[in-house]
PDB file of C-alpha atoms in Angstrom:
ATOM      1  CA  MET A  14       0.000   0.000   0.000  1.00 76.00           C
ATOM      2  CA  SER A  15       2.801   2.439   0.895  1.00 87.00           C
ATOM      3  CA  GLU A  16       4.455   1.981  -2.491  1.00 93.00           C
ATOM      4  CA  MET A  17       1.129   2.814  -4.179  1.00 94.00           C
ATOM      5  CA  ILE A  18       0.889   6.040  -2.161  1.00 94.00           C
ATOM      6  CA  ILE A  19       4.403   7.063  -3.227  1.00 96.00           C
ATOM      7  CA  ASN A  20       3.630   6.217  -6.861  1.00 96.00           C
ATOM      8  CA  SER A  21       0.379   8.170  -6.682  1.00 96.00           C
ATOM      9  CA  ALA A  22       2.214  11.168  -5.203  1.00 96.00           C
ATOM     10  CA  LYS A  23       4.708  11.050  -8.080  1.00 97.00           C
ATOM     11  CA  THR A  24       1.866  10.847 -10.609  1.00 97.00           C
ATOM     12  CA  VAL A  25       0.018  13.787  -9.074  1.00 97.00           C
ATOM     13  CA  ARG A  26       3.186  15.879  -9.079  1.00 97.00           C
ATOM     14  CA  GLN A  27       3.880  14.946 -12.722  1.00 98.00           C
ATOM     15  CA  LEU A  28       0.374  16.136 -13.618  1.00 97.00           C
ATOM     16  CA  VAL A  29       0.999  19.381 -11.730  1.00 97.00           C
ATOM     17  CA  LEU A  30       4.256  19.934 -13.604  1.00 98.00           C
ATOM     18  CA  GLN A  31       2.609  19.224 -16.952  1.00 98.00           C
ATOM     19  CA  GLN A  32      -0.190  21.730 -16.339  1.00 97.00           C
ATOM     20  CA  VAL A  33       2.034  24.405 -14.783  1.00 97.00           C
ATOM     21  CA  LYS A  34       4.472  24.273 -17.707  1.00 98.00           C
ATOM     22  CA  ALA A  35       1.596  24.668 -20.184  1.00 97.00           C
ATOM     23  CA  ILE A  36       0.228  27.879 -18.624  1.00 97.00           C
ATOM     24  CA  PRO A  37       1.768  31.069 -20.049  1.00 97.00           C
ATOM     25  CA  GLU A  38       3.451  33.080 -17.290  1.00 97.00           C
ATOM     26  CA  ASP A  39       1.609  36.248 -18.308  1.00 97.00           C
ATOM     27  CA  LEU A  40      -1.545  34.589 -16.908  1.00 97.00           C
ATOM     28  CA  TYR A  41       0.027  33.654 -13.557  1.00 98.00           C
ATOM     29  CA  ASP A  42      -0.796  36.919 -11.788  1.00 98.00           C
ATOM     30  CA  ILE A  43      -4.291  37.679 -13.052  1.00 96.00           C
ATOM     31  CA  ARG A  44      -6.793  37.423 -10.212  1.00 96.00           C
ATOM     32  CA  PRO A  45     -10.413  37.264 -11.317  1.00 95.00           C
ATOM     33  CA  ASP A  46     -12.811  39.036  -8.943  1.00 92.00           C
ATOM     34  CA  CYS A  47     -14.394  35.755  -7.890  1.00 90.00           C
ATOM     35  CA  TYR A  48     -11.049  34.354  -6.587  1.00 94.00           C
ATOM     36  CA  ASN A  49      -8.850  35.267  -3.625  1.00 93.00           C
ATOM     37  CA  ASN A  50      -5.604  34.138  -5.229  1.00 97.00           C
ATOM     38  CA  THR A  51      -3.804  33.651  -8.527  1.00 98.00           C
ATOM     39  CA  ILE A  52      -2.298  30.772 -10.465  1.00 98.00           C
ATOM     40  CA  ARG A  53       1.176  31.760  -9.190  1.00 98.00           C
ATOM     41  CA  TRP A  54      -0.074  31.726  -5.591  1.00 98.00           C
ATOM     42  CA  ASN A  55      -1.681  28.264  -5.974  1.00 98.00           C
ATOM     43  CA  ILE A  56       1.501  26.805  -7.476  1.00 98.00           C
ATOM     44  CA  GLY A  57       3.668  28.307  -4.745  1.00 98.00           C
ATOM     45  CA  HIS A  58       1.199  27.138  -2.107  1.00 98.00           C
ATOM     46  CA  MET A  59       1.551  23.543  -3.338  1.00 98.00           C
ATOM     47  CA  ILE A  60       5.344  23.869  -3.154  1.00 98.00           C
ATOM     48  CA  TYR A  61       5.272  25.464   0.286  1.00 98.00           C
ATOM     49  CA  TRP A  62       3.048  22.813   1.813  1.00 97.00           C
ATOM     50  CA  MET A  63       4.732  19.805   0.163  1.00 97.00           C
ATOM     51  CA  ASP A  64       7.993  21.096   1.626  1.00 97.00           C
ATOM     52  CA  ALA A  65       6.292  21.308   5.022  1.00 96.00           C
ATOM     53  CA  TYR A  66       4.858  17.780   4.726  1.00 95.00           C
ATOM     54  CA  MET A  67       8.299  16.420   3.803  1.00 95.00           C
ATOM     55  CA  SER A  68       9.879  18.225   6.770  1.00 95.00           C
ATOM     56  CA  LEU A  69       7.187  17.270   9.275  1.00 93.00           C
ATOM     57  CA  GLY A  70       6.668  13.699   8.116  1.00 94.00           C
ATOM     58  CA  PHE A  71      10.078  12.593   6.935  1.00 94.00           C
ATOM     59  CA  SER A  72      12.451  14.894   8.857  1.00 91.00           C
ATOM     60  CA  LYS A  73      13.703  16.335   5.570  1.00 90.00           C
ATOM     61  CA  GLU A  74      15.419  19.716   5.669  1.00 94.00           C
ATOM     62  CA  SER A  75      13.372  22.451   4.072  1.00 96.00           C
ATOM     63  CA  ALA A  76      14.488  22.840   0.474  1.00 97.00           C
ATOM     64  CA  ILE A  77      12.747  26.127  -0.335  1.00 98.00           C
ATOM     65  CA  PRO A  78      13.630  29.722   0.517  1.00 97.00           C
ATOM     66  CA  ALA A  79      12.275  31.020   3.827  1.00 96.00           C
ATOM     67  CA  THR A  80      10.547  33.812   1.871  1.00 97.00           C
ATOM     68  CA  TYR A  81       8.080  31.277   0.471  1.00 98.00           C
ATOM     69  CA  ALA A  82       6.172  31.378   3.768  1.00 97.00           C
ATOM     70  CA  SER A  83       5.357  35.082   3.304  1.00 97.00           C
ATOM     71  CA  PHE A  84       4.228  34.473  -0.262  1.00 98.00           C
ATOM     72  CA  PHE A  85       2.458  31.117  -0.102  1.00 98.00           C
ATOM     73  CA  ASN A  86       1.520  30.021   3.420  1.00 97.00           C
ATOM     74  CA  SER A  87      -2.160  29.655   4.216  1.00 96.00           C
ATOM     75  CA  GLY A  88      -3.690  33.074   4.829  1.00 95.00           C
ATOM     76  CA  THR A  89      -1.348  34.912   2.468  1.00 97.00           C
ATOM     77  CA  ALA A  90      -2.528  36.615  -0.713  1.00 96.00           C
ATOM     78  CA  PRO A  91      -0.884  38.239  -3.734  1.00 97.00           C
ATOM     79  CA  SER A  92      -2.615  41.501  -2.868  1.00 95.00           C
ATOM     80  CA  ASN A  93      -0.390  41.673   0.234  1.00 95.00           C
ATOM     81  CA  TRP A  94       2.937  40.910  -1.479  1.00 96.00           C
ATOM     82  CA  THR A  95       5.549  43.628  -1.145  1.00 95.00           C
ATOM     83  CA  ASP A  96       8.388  41.732  -2.855  1.00 96.00           C
ATOM     84  CA  THR A  97       8.656  40.148  -6.281  1.00 97.00           C
ATOM     85  CA  PRO A  98       7.325  36.576  -6.214  1.00 97.00           C
ATOM     86  CA  PRO A  99       9.253  33.650  -7.705  1.00 98.00           C
ATOM     87  CA  SER A 100       9.246  33.272 -11.482  1.00 98.00           C
ATOM     88  CA  LYS A 101       7.546  30.458 -13.367  1.00 98.00           C
ATOM     89  CA  GLU A 102      10.994  28.990 -14.004  1.00 98.00           C
ATOM     90  CA  GLU A 103      11.847  28.954 -10.287  1.00 98.00           C
ATOM     91  CA  LEU A 104       8.482  27.433  -9.365  1.00 98.00           C
ATOM     92  CA  ILE A 105       8.954  24.664 -11.943  1.00 98.00           C
ATOM     93  CA  GLU A 106      12.441  24.019 -10.591  1.00 98.00           C
ATOM     94  CA  PHE A 107      11.102  23.524  -7.055  1.00 98.00           C
ATOM     95  CA  LEU A 108       8.199  21.368  -8.275  1.00 98.00           C
ATOM     96  CA  SER A 109      10.728  19.170 -10.100  1.00 98.00           C
ATOM     97  CA  ASP A 110      13.079  19.018  -7.126  1.00 98.00           C
ATOM     98  CA  GLN A 111      10.190  17.943  -4.912  1.00 97.00           C
ATOM     99  CA  LEU A 112       9.243  15.233  -7.404  1.00 97.00           C
ATOM    100  CA  ASN A 113      12.786  13.912  -7.033  1.00 97.00           C
ATOM    101  CA  ARG A 114      12.492  14.003  -3.229  1.00 96.00           C
ATOM    102  CA  ILE A 115       9.180  12.119  -3.372  1.00 97.00           C
ATOM    103  CA  SER A 116      10.791   9.547  -5.692  1.00 97.00           C
ATOM    104  CA  GLU A 117      13.511   8.932  -3.101  1.00 96.00           C
ATOM    105  CA  LEU A 118      11.018   7.913  -0.410  1.00 96.00           C
ATOM    106  CA  VAL A 119      10.974   4.250   0.537  1.00 96.00           C
ATOM    107  CA  PRO A 120       7.672   2.554   1.396  1.00 97.00           C
ATOM    108  CA  GLU A 121       8.765   1.856   4.984  1.00 97.00           C
ATOM    109  CA  SER A 122       9.169   5.593   5.626  1.00 96.00           C
ATOM    110  CA  LEU A 123       5.421   6.108   5.269  1.00 97.00           C
ATOM    111  CA  GLU A 124       4.890   4.001   8.390  1.00 96.00           C
ATOM    112  CA  ILE A 125       6.972   6.345  10.569  1.00 94.00           C
ATOM    113  CA  THR A 126       4.974   7.543  13.554  1.00 96.00           C
ATOM    114  CA  LEU A 127       5.208  11.297  13.983  1.00 95.00           C
ATOM    115  CA  ALA A 128       6.855  12.517  17.203  1.00 92.00           C
ATOM    116  CA  GLU A 129       3.551  14.188  18.054  1.00 94.00           C
ATOM    117  CA  PRO A 130       0.253  14.004  16.198  1.00 96.00           C
ATOM    118  CA  LEU A 131      -0.244  16.953  13.848  1.00 95.00           C
ATOM    119  CA  GLN A 132      -3.606  18.630  13.700  1.00 94.00           C
ATOM    120  CA  PHE A 133      -4.773  20.797  10.796  1.00 89.00           C
ATOM    121  CA  GLY A 134      -8.256  21.934  11.658  1.00 91.00           C
ATOM    122  CA  PRO A 135     -10.373  18.843  12.333  1.00 95.00           C
ATOM    123  CA  ILE A 136      -7.825  16.460  10.756  1.00 94.00           C
ATOM    124  CA  VAL A 137      -5.193  14.698  12.876  1.00 97.00           C
ATOM    125  CA  PHE A 138      -2.177  12.936  11.366  1.00 97.00           C
ATOM    126  CA  HIS A 139      -0.229  10.233  13.203  1.00 97.00           C
ATOM    127  CA  ARG A 140       2.046   8.824  10.478  1.00 97.00           C
ATOM    128  CA  ALA A 141       4.245  10.254   7.740  1.00 96.00           C
ATOM    129  CA  GLY A 142       2.216   8.461   5.062  1.00 96.00           C
ATOM    130  CA  GLU A 143      -0.964  10.178   6.202  1.00 96.00           C
ATOM    131  CA  LEU A 144       0.700  13.547   5.604  1.00 94.00           C
ATOM    132  CA  LEU A 145       1.907  12.540   2.145  1.00 96.00           C
ATOM    133  CA  ASN A 146      -1.521  11.172   1.264  1.00 95.00           C
ATOM    134  CA  PHE A 147      -3.173  14.399   2.418  1.00 96.00           C
ATOM    135  CA  GLY A 148      -0.536  16.328   0.461  1.00 95.00           C
ATOM    136  CA  MET A 149      -1.731  14.637  -2.728  1.00 95.00           C
ATOM    137  CA  ILE A 150      -5.345  15.551  -2.008  1.00 96.00           C
ATOM    138  CA  HIS A 151      -4.323  19.119  -1.199  1.00 96.00           C
ATOM    139  CA  GLU A 152      -2.277  19.312  -4.388  1.00 96.00           C
ATOM    140  CA  GLY A 153      -5.155  17.986  -6.477  1.00 96.00           C
ATOM    141  CA  MET A 154      -7.454  20.646  -5.063  1.00 97.00           C
ATOM    142  CA  HIS A 155      -5.030  23.446  -5.931  1.00 97.00           C
ATOM    143  CA  LEU A 156      -4.300  21.958  -9.346  1.00 97.00           C
ATOM    144  CA  GLU A 157      -8.030  22.069 -10.046  1.00 97.00           C
ATOM    145  CA  THR A 158      -8.140  25.656  -8.797  1.00 97.00           C
ATOM    146  CA  CYS A 159      -5.370  26.531 -11.276  1.00 97.00           C
ATOM    147  CA  GLY A 160      -7.441  24.942 -14.031  1.00 96.00           C
ATOM    148  CA  CYS A 161     -10.550  26.864 -13.006  1.00 96.00           C
ATOM    149  CA  LEU A 162      -8.607  30.126 -12.792  1.00 97.00           C
ATOM    150  CA  LEU A 163      -7.196  29.502 -16.257  1.00 96.00           C
ATOM    151  CA  LYS A 164     -10.670  28.933 -17.713  1.00 96.00           C
ATOM    152  CA  VAL A 165     -12.013  32.129 -16.134  1.00 96.00           C
ATOM    153  CA  ILE A 166      -8.982  34.144 -17.231  1.00 95.00           C
ATOM    154  CA  GLN A 167      -9.090  32.838 -20.798  1.00 93.00           C
ATOM    155  CA  GLY A 168     -12.823  33.526 -20.924  1.00 90.00           C
ATOM    156  CA  LYS A 169     -12.013  37.168 -20.204  1.00 59.00           C
ATOM    157  CA  HIS A 170      -9.435  37.506 -22.977  1.00 48.00           C
TER     158      HIS A 170
END
């Protein structure tokens, strides 16, 4: 089962990379009125949280700049950015690097019990694999949001 979760995580990330690469960067920062965030924010948010899941669940060192928290953590928004966000090229680089890190996981690592249970709202995680599994669901939701944003944006142009 653990190997299937790792393979599914790799597949989801490959789909994210495929879609992200296909979106022109000039559409990354358009925020339709009916949305709180942009395509760039959703991509960075996936990167930020996958990095967190890898750190929390697998004791991996963070592999992203500390500035990503101010851009992409939950509760942030492009309307509050005061610095220049990462480029499409940089985002793709981190997505690819994370795919490599996911590929290096061994099935046994998903069974690791967390030092303390982690609670995100009503959800409690006890094992590293639960975090990775949730990470895939989270990533799928934001990938879909990117797709919806793209449709709305292209409908405007």
